[in-house]
């Protein structure tokens, strides 16, 4: 049995906003525009570790690269349709490592958003 199941839905948006240093309202806006992984929970939506990687990628595209919602949807659709799960996970790990090295100026831009 694996110690950690990265697909188990355990994190609310409030916790993800703290992890990403993002405003919860920003994440809710992404959710309203259909940019976050779709969840079936009715009362409180929870997200997995793998979902957090996608949410971080969406946040990066929106706030640092200044891509609009339609552009982000297109990018996510291309990733979903053209990559198998293994390649998608490798891609998201690469993105995660790149996000860890975001410059100080870009982080300040994120915080002032």
CSV table of N, CA and C in Angstrom, one decimal:
chain,number,residue,atom,x,y,z
A,1,UNK,N,0.8,-1.2,0.0
A,1,UNK,CA,0.0,0.0,0.0
A,1,UNK,C,0.9,1.2,0.0
A,2,UNK,N,0.6,2.2,-0.9
A,2,UNK,CA,1.3,3.4,-0.9
A,2,UNK,C,1.1,4.3,0.3
A,3,UNK,N,2.1,4.9,0.7
A,3,UNK,CA,2.0,5.8,1.9
A,3,UNK,C,1.1,7.0,1.6
A,4,UNK,N,1.2,7.5,0.4
A,4,UNK,CA,0.4,8.7,0.0
A,4,UNK,C,-0.3,8.5,-1.3
A,5,UNK,N,-1.6,8.7,-1.3
A,5,UNK,CA,-2.4,8.6,-2.6
A,5,UNK,C,-2.6,10.0,-3.1
A,6,UNK,N,-1.9,10.3,-4.2
A,6,UNK,CA,-1.9,11.6,-4.8
A,6,UNK,C,-3.3,11.9,-5.5
A,7,UNK,N,-4.1,10.9,-5.6
A,7,UNK,CA,-5.4,11.1,-6.3
A,7,UNK,C,-6.6,11.2,-5.3
A,8,UNK,N,-6.3,11.1,-4.0
A,8,UNK,CA,-7.4,11.2,-3.0
A,8,UNK,C,-7.7,12.7,-2.8
A,9,UNK,N,-9.0,13.0,-2.9
A,9,UNK,CA,-9.4,14.4,-2.7
A,9,UNK,C,-9.4,14.7,-1.2
A,10,UNK,N,-8.5,15.6,-0.8
A,10,UNK,CA,-8.3,15.9,0.7
A,10,UNK,C,-8.2,17.4,1.0
A,11,UNK,N,-7.9,18.2,0.0
A,11,UNK,CA,-7.6,19.6,0.2
A,11,UNK,C,-8.7,20.6,-0.2
A,12,UNK,N,-9.2,21.4,0.6
A,12,UNK,CA,-10.1,22.5,0.2
A,12,UNK,C,-9.4,23.6,-0.5
A,13,UNK,N,-10.1,24.4,-1.2
A,13,UNK,CA,-9.5,25.6,-1.9
A,13,UNK,C,-8.8,26.5,-0.9
A,14,UNK,N,-9.3,26.6,0.3
A,14,UNK,CA,-8.6,27.5,1.3
A,14,UNK,C,-7.2,27.0,1.6
A,15,UNK,N,-7.0,25.7,1.7
A,15,UNK,CA,-5.6,25.2,1.9
A,15,UNK,C,-4.7,25.4,0.7
A,16,UNK,N,-5.3,25.2,-0.5
A,16,UNK,CA,-4.6,25.3,-1.7
A,16,UNK,C,-4.2,26.8,-1.9
A,17,UNK,N,-5.0,27.7,-1.5
A,17,UNK,CA,-4.7,29.1,-1.7
A,17,UNK,C,-3.5,29.5,-0.8
A,18,UNK,N,-3.4,28.8,0.4
A,18,UNK,CA,-2.2,29.1,1.2
A,18,UNK,C,-1.0,28.4,0.6
A,19,UNK,N,-1.1,27.2,0.1
A,19,UNK,CA,0.1,26.6,-0.6
A,19,UNK,C,0.6,27.4,-1.7
A,20,UNK,N,-0.3,28.0,-2.5
A,20,UNK,CA,0.1,28.7,-3.7
A,20,UNK,C,0.3,30.2,-3.4
A,21,UNK,N,0.1,30.7,-2.2
A,21,UNK,CA,0.1,32.1,-1.9
A,21,UNK,C,-0.8,32.9,-2.9
A,22,UNK,N,-1.9,32.3,-3.1
A,22,UNK,CA,-2.9,32.9,-3.9
A,22,UNK,C,-4.2,33.3,-3.1
A,23,UNK,N,-4.9,34.3,-3.6
A,23,UNK,CA,-6.1,34.6,-2.9
A,23,UNK,C,-7.2,33.6,-3.2
A,24,UNK,N,-8.0,33.3,-2.3
A,24,UNK,CA,-9.0,32.2,-2.4
A,24,UNK,C,-10.0,32.7,-3.5
A,25,UNK,N,-10.3,34.0,-3.5
A,25,UNK,CA,-11.2,34.5,-4.6
A,25,UNK,C,-10.7,34.2,-6.0
A,26,UNK,N,-9.4,34.3,-6.1
A,26,UNK,CA,-8.8,34.1,-7.4
A,26,UNK,C,-9.0,32.6,-7.8
A,27,UNK,N,-8.8,31.7,-6.9
A,27,UNK,CA,-9.0,30.3,-7.2
A,27,UNK,C,-10.5,30.0,-7.4
A,28,UNK,N,-11.4,30.7,-6.7
A,28,UNK,CA,-12.8,30.5,-7.0
A,28,UNK,C,-13.2,31.0,-8.4
A,29,UNK,N,-12.5,32.1,-8.8
A,29,UNK,CA,-12.8,32.6,-10.1
A,29,UNK,C,-12.4,31.5,-11.2
A,30,UNK,N,-11.2,30.9,-11.0
A,30,UNK,CA,-10.8,29.8,-11.9
A,30,UNK,C,-11.8,28.7,-11.9
A,31,UNK,N,-12.3,28.4,-10.7
A,31,UNK,CA,-13.3,27.3,-10.6
A,31,UNK,C,-14.6,27.7,-11.4
A,32,UNK,N,-15.0,28.9,-11.3
A,32,UNK,CA,-16.2,29.4,-12.0
A,32,UNK,C,-16.1,29.4,-13.5
A,33,UNK,N,-14.8,29.6,-13.9
A,33,UNK,CA,-14.6,29.7,-15.4
A,33,UNK,C,-14.2,28.3,-15.9
A,34,UNK,N,-14.3,27.3,-15.1
A,34,UNK,CA,-14.1,25.9,-15.5
A,34,UNK,C,-12.6,25.5,-15.7
A,35,UNK,N,-11.7,26.2,-15.1
A,35,UNK,CA,-10.3,26.0,-15.3
A,35,UNK,C,-9.7,24.9,-14.3
A,36,UNK,N,-10.5,24.6,-13.2
A,36,UNK,CA,-10.0,23.7,-12.3
A,36,UNK,C,-10.6,22.3,-12.5
A,37,UNK,N,-9.9,21.2,-12.0
A,37,UNK,CA,-10.5,19.9,-12.2
A,37,UNK,C,-11.9,19.9,-11.7
A,38,UNK,N,-12.8,19.2,-12.4
A,38,UNK,CA,-14.2,19.1,-12.0
A,38,UNK,C,-14.4,18.2,-10.9
A,39,UNK,N,-15.2,18.6,-9.9
A,39,UNK,CA,-15.5,17.8,-8.7
A,39,UNK,C,-17.0,17.6,-8.6
A,40,UNK,N,-17.4,16.4,-8.1
A,40,UNK,CA,-18.8,16.1,-7.9
A,40,UNK,C,-19.3,16.5,-6.5
A,41,UNK,N,-18.5,16.8,-5.6
A,41,UNK,CA,-18.9,17.0,-4.2
A,41,UNK,C,-19.8,18.3,-4.3
A,42,UNK,N,-20.9,18.2,-3.5
A,42,UNK,CA,-21.9,19.3,-3.6
A,42,UNK,C,-21.6,20.4,-2.5
A,43,UNK,N,-21.3,20.0,-1.3
A,43,UNK,CA,-21.1,20.9,-0.2
A,43,UNK,C,-19.7,21.6,-0.2
A,44,UNK,N,-18.7,20.8,-0.1
A,44,UNK,CA,-17.3,21.3,0.0
A,44,UNK,C,-16.5,20.5,-1.0
A,45,UNK,N,-16.0,21.2,-2.0
A,45,UNK,CA,-15.2,20.6,-3.0
A,45,UNK,C,-13.7,20.4,-2.4
A,46,UNK,N,-13.3,19.2,-2.6
A,46,UNK,CA,-11.9,18.8,-2.2
A,46,UNK,C,-11.1,18.4,-3.4
A,47,UNK,N,-9.8,18.7,-3.3
A,47,UNK,CA,-8.9,18.5,-4.4
A,47,UNK,C,-7.7,17.6,-4.0
A,48,UNK,N,-7.2,16.9,-4.9
A,48,UNK,CA,-6.0,15.9,-4.6
A,48,UNK,C,-4.7,16.7,-4.9
A,49,UNK,N,-3.6,16.0,-4.5
A,49,UNK,CA,-2.3,16.5,-4.7
A,49,UNK,C,-2.1,16.7,-6.2
A,50,UNK,N,-2.5,15.8,-7.0
A,50,UNK,CA,-2.4,15.9,-8.5
A,50,UNK,C,-3.2,17.1,-9.0
A,51,UNK,N,-4.4,17.3,-8.4
A,51,UNK,CA,-5.2,18.5,-8.8
A,51,UNK,C,-4.4,19.8,-8.4
A,52,UNK,N,-3.7,19.8,-7.3
A,52,UNK,CA,-3.0,21.0,-6.9
A,52,UNK,C,-1.9,21.3,-7.9
A,53,UNK,N,-1.3,20.3,-8.5
A,53,UNK,CA,-0.3,20.6,-9.6
A,53,UNK,C,-1.0,21.3,-10.8
A,54,UNK,N,-2.1,20.9,-11.1
A,54,UNK,CA,-2.9,21.5,-12.3
A,54,UNK,C,-3.3,22.9,-11.9
A,55,UNK,N,-3.8,23.1,-10.7
A,55,UNK,CA,-4.2,24.4,-10.2
A,55,UNK,C,-3.0,25.4,-10.2
A,56,UNK,N,-1.9,24.9,-9.7
A,56,UNK,CA,-0.7,25.7,-9.7
A,56,UNK,C,-0.3,26.1,-11.2
A,57,UNK,N,-0.4,25.2,-12.1
A,57,UNK,CA,-0.1,25.5,-13.5
A,57,UNK,C,-1.1,26.5,-14.0
A,58,UNK,N,-2.4,26.4,-13.7
A,58,UNK,CA,-3.4,27.4,-14.2
A,58,UNK,C,-3.1,28.7,-13.6
A,59,UNK,N,-2.7,28.8,-12.3
A,59,UNK,CA,-2.4,30.0,-11.6
A,59,UNK,C,-1.2,30.7,-12.3
A,60,UNK,N,-0.2,29.9,-12.6
A,60,UNK,CA,1.0,30.4,-13.3
A,60,UNK,C,0.7,31.0,-14.7
A,61,UNK,N,-0.1,30.2,-15.4
A,61,UNK,CA,-0.5,30.7,-16.8
A,61,UNK,C,-1.3,32.0,-16.7
A,62,UNK,N,-2.2,32.1,-15.7
A,62,UNK,CA,-3.1,33.3,-15.6
A,62,UNK,C,-2.3,34.5,-15.1
A,63,UNK,N,-1.5,34.3,-14.1
A,63,UNK,CA,-0.9,35.4,-13.4
A,63,UNK,C,0.5,35.8,-13.9
A,64,UNK,N,1.3,34.9,-14.3
A,64,UNK,CA,2.6,35.2,-14.7
A,64,UNK,C,2.7,35.4,-16.2
A,65,UNK,N,2.1,34.4,-16.9
A,65,UNK,CA,2.1,34.5,-18.4
A,65,UNK,C,0.9,35.3,-19.0
A,66,UNK,N,0.0,35.7,-18.1
A,66,UNK,CA,-1.1,36.6,-18.5
A,66,UNK,C,-2.0,36.0,-19.6
A,67,UNK,N,-2.2,34.7,-19.6
A,67,UNK,CA,-3.1,34.0,-20.6
A,67,UNK,C,-4.5,34.0,-20.1
A,68,UNK,N,-5.4,34.3,-21.0
A,68,UNK,CA,-6.8,34.4,-20.6
A,68,UNK,C,-7.5,33.0,-20.4
A,69,UNK,N,-8.7,33.0,-19.9
A,69,UNK,CA,-9.3,31.8,-19.5
A,69,UNK,C,-9.5,30.9,-20.7
A,70,UNK,N,-9.9,31.4,-21.9
A,70,UNK,CA,-10.0,30.6,-23.1
A,70,UNK,C,-8.7,29.9,-23.5
A,71,UNK,N,-7.6,30.7,-23.4
A,71,UNK,CA,-6.3,30.2,-23.7
A,71,UNK,C,-5.9,29.0,-22.8
A,72,UNK,N,-6.2,29.2,-21.5
A,72,UNK,CA,-5.8,28.2,-20.5
A,72,UNK,C,-6.7,27.0,-20.8
A,73,UNK,N,-7.9,27.1,-21.1
A,73,UNK,CA,-8.8,26.0,-21.4
A,73,UNK,C,-8.2,25.2,-22.5
A,74,UNK,N,-7.8,25.9,-23.6
A,74,UNK,CA,-7.2,25.3,-24.7
A,74,UNK,C,-5.9,24.5,-24.4
A,75,UNK,N,-5.1,25.1,-23.6
A,75,UNK,CA,-3.8,24.4,-23.2
A,75,UNK,C,-4.2,23.2,-22.4
A,76,UNK,N,-5.1,23.3,-21.4
A,76,UNK,CA,-5.4,22.1,-20.6
A,76,UNK,C,-6.1,21.0,-21.5
A,77,UNK,N,-6.9,21.4,-22.4
A,77,UNK,CA,-7.5,20.5,-23.3
A,77,UNK,C,-6.5,19.7,-24.2
A,78,UNK,N,-5.5,20.5,-24.7
A,78,UNK,CA,-4.4,19.8,-25.5
A,78,UNK,C,-3.6,18.8,-24.6
A,79,UNK,N,-3.3,19.2,-23.4
A,79,UNK,CA,-2.6,18.3,-22.5
A,79,UNK,C,-3.4,17.1,-22.2
A,80,UNK,N,-4.7,17.3,-21.9
A,80,UNK,CA,-5.5,16.2,-21.6
A,80,UNK,C,-5.7,15.2,-22.8
A,81,UNK,N,-5.9,15.7,-23.9
A,81,UNK,CA,-6.2,14.9,-25.1
A,81,UNK,C,-5.0,14.3,-25.7
A,82,UNK,N,-3.8,14.9,-25.6
A,82,UNK,CA,-2.6,14.4,-26.3
A,82,UNK,C,-1.5,13.8,-25.4
A,83,UNK,N,-1.8,13.7,-24.1
A,83,UNK,CA,-0.8,13.1,-23.3
A,83,UNK,C,-1.4,12.0,-22.5
A,84,UNK,N,-0.7,10.8,-22.4
A,84,UNK,CA,-1.3,9.8,-21.5
A,84,UNK,C,-0.9,10.2,-20.0
A,85,UNK,N,-1.5,9.5,-19.1
A,85,UNK,CA,-1.3,9.9,-17.7
A,85,UNK,C,0.1,10.0,-17.2
A,86,UNK,N,1.0,9.0,-17.7
A,86,UNK,CA,2.4,9.1,-17.3
A,86,UNK,C,3.1,10.3,-17.8
A,87,UNK,N,2.9,10.6,-19.1
A,87,UNK,CA,3.5,11.8,-19.6
A,87,UNK,C,3.0,13.1,-19.0
A,88,UNK,N,1.7,13.1,-18.8
A,88,UNK,CA,1.1,14.3,-18.1
A,88,UNK,C,1.7,14.5,-16.7
A,89,UNK,N,1.9,13.4,-16.0
A,89,UNK,CA,2.5,13.5,-14.6
A,89,UNK,C,3.9,14.0,-14.7
A,90,UNK,N,4.7,13.5,-15.7
A,90,UNK,CA,6.1,14.0,-15.9
A,90,UNK,C,6.0,15.5,-16.3
A,91,UNK,N,5.1,15.9,-17.2
A,91,UNK,CA,5.0,17.3,-17.6
A,91,UNK,C,4.7,18.1,-16.4
A,92,UNK,N,3.8,17.7,-15.5
A,92,UNK,CA,3.4,18.5,-14.4
A,92,UNK,C,4.5,18.6,-13.3
A,93,UNK,N,5.3,17.5,-13.2
A,93,UNK,CA,6.5,17.6,-12.3
A,93,UNK,C,7.5,18.6,-12.8
A,94,UNK,N,7.7,18.6,-14.2
A,94,UNK,CA,8.6,19.6,-14.7
A,94,UNK,C,8.1,21.0,-14.5
A,95,UNK,N,6.8,21.2,-14.7
A,95,UNK,CA,6.2,22.5,-14.4
A,95,UNK,C,6.4,22.9,-12.9
A,96,UNK,N,6.1,21.9,-12.1
A,96,UNK,CA,6.3,22.2,-10.6
A,96,UNK,C,7.7,22.6,-10.3
A,97,UNK,N,8.7,22.0,-10.9
A,97,UNK,CA,10.1,22.4,-10.6
A,97,UNK,C,10.4,23.7,-11.1
A,98,UNK,N,9.8,24.1,-12.3
A,98,UNK,CA,10.0,25.4,-12.8
A,98,UNK,C,9.3,26.5,-12.0
A,99,UNK,N,8.2,26.2,-11.4
A,99,UNK,CA,7.5,27.1,-10.6
A,99,UNK,C,8.2,27.4,-9.3
A,100,UNK,N,9.0,26.4,-8.8
A,100,UNK,CA,9.8,26.6,-7.6
A,100,UNK,C,10.9,27.6,-7.9
A,101,UNK,N,11.3,27.8,-9.1
A,101,UNK,CA,12.4,28.7,-9.5
A,101,UNK,C,11.9,30.1,-10.0
A,102,UNK,N,10.6,30.4,-9.8
A,102,UNK,CA,10.1,31.6,-10.3
A,102,UNK,C,10.8,32.8,-9.7
A,103,UNK,N,11.1,33.8,-10.4
A,103,UNK,CA,11.9,34.9,-9.9
A,103,UNK,C,11.2,35.7,-8.9
A,104,UNK,N,11.9,36.5,-8.1
A,104,UNK,CA,11.3,37.3,-7.0
A,104,UNK,C,10.4,38.3,-7.6
A,105,UNK,N,10.7,38.9,-8.7
A,105,UNK,CA,9.8,39.9,-9.3
A,105,UNK,C,8.5,39.3,-9.7
A,106,UNK,N,8.5,38.1,-10.3
A,106,UNK,CA,7.3,37.4,-10.6
A,106,UNK,C,6.4,37.1,-9.4
A,107,UNK,N,7.1,36.7,-8.3
A,107,UNK,CA,6.3,36.4,-7.1
A,107,UNK,C,5.7,37.7,-6.6
A,108,UNK,N,6.4,38.8,-6.6
A,108,UNK,CA,5.8,40.1,-6.2
A,108,UNK,C,4.6,40.4,-7.1
A,109,UNK,N,4.7,40.2,-8.4
A,109,UNK,CA,3.5,40.4,-9.2
A,109,UNK,C,2.3,39.5,-8.8
A,110,UNK,N,2.6,38.3,-8.4
A,110,UNK,CA,1.5,37.4,-8.0
A,110,UNK,C,0.9,37.9,-6.7
A,111,UNK,N,1.7,38.4,-5.8
A,111,UNK,CA,1.1,38.9,-4.5
A,111,UNK,C,0.4,40.2,-4.7
A,112,UNK,N,0.7,41.0,-5.6
A,112,UNK,CA,0.0,42.2,-5.8
A,112,UNK,C,-1.3,42.1,-6.6
A,113,UNK,N,-1.5,40.9,-7.2
A,113,UNK,CA,-2.6,40.6,-8.1
A,113,UNK,C,-3.9,40.7,-7.3
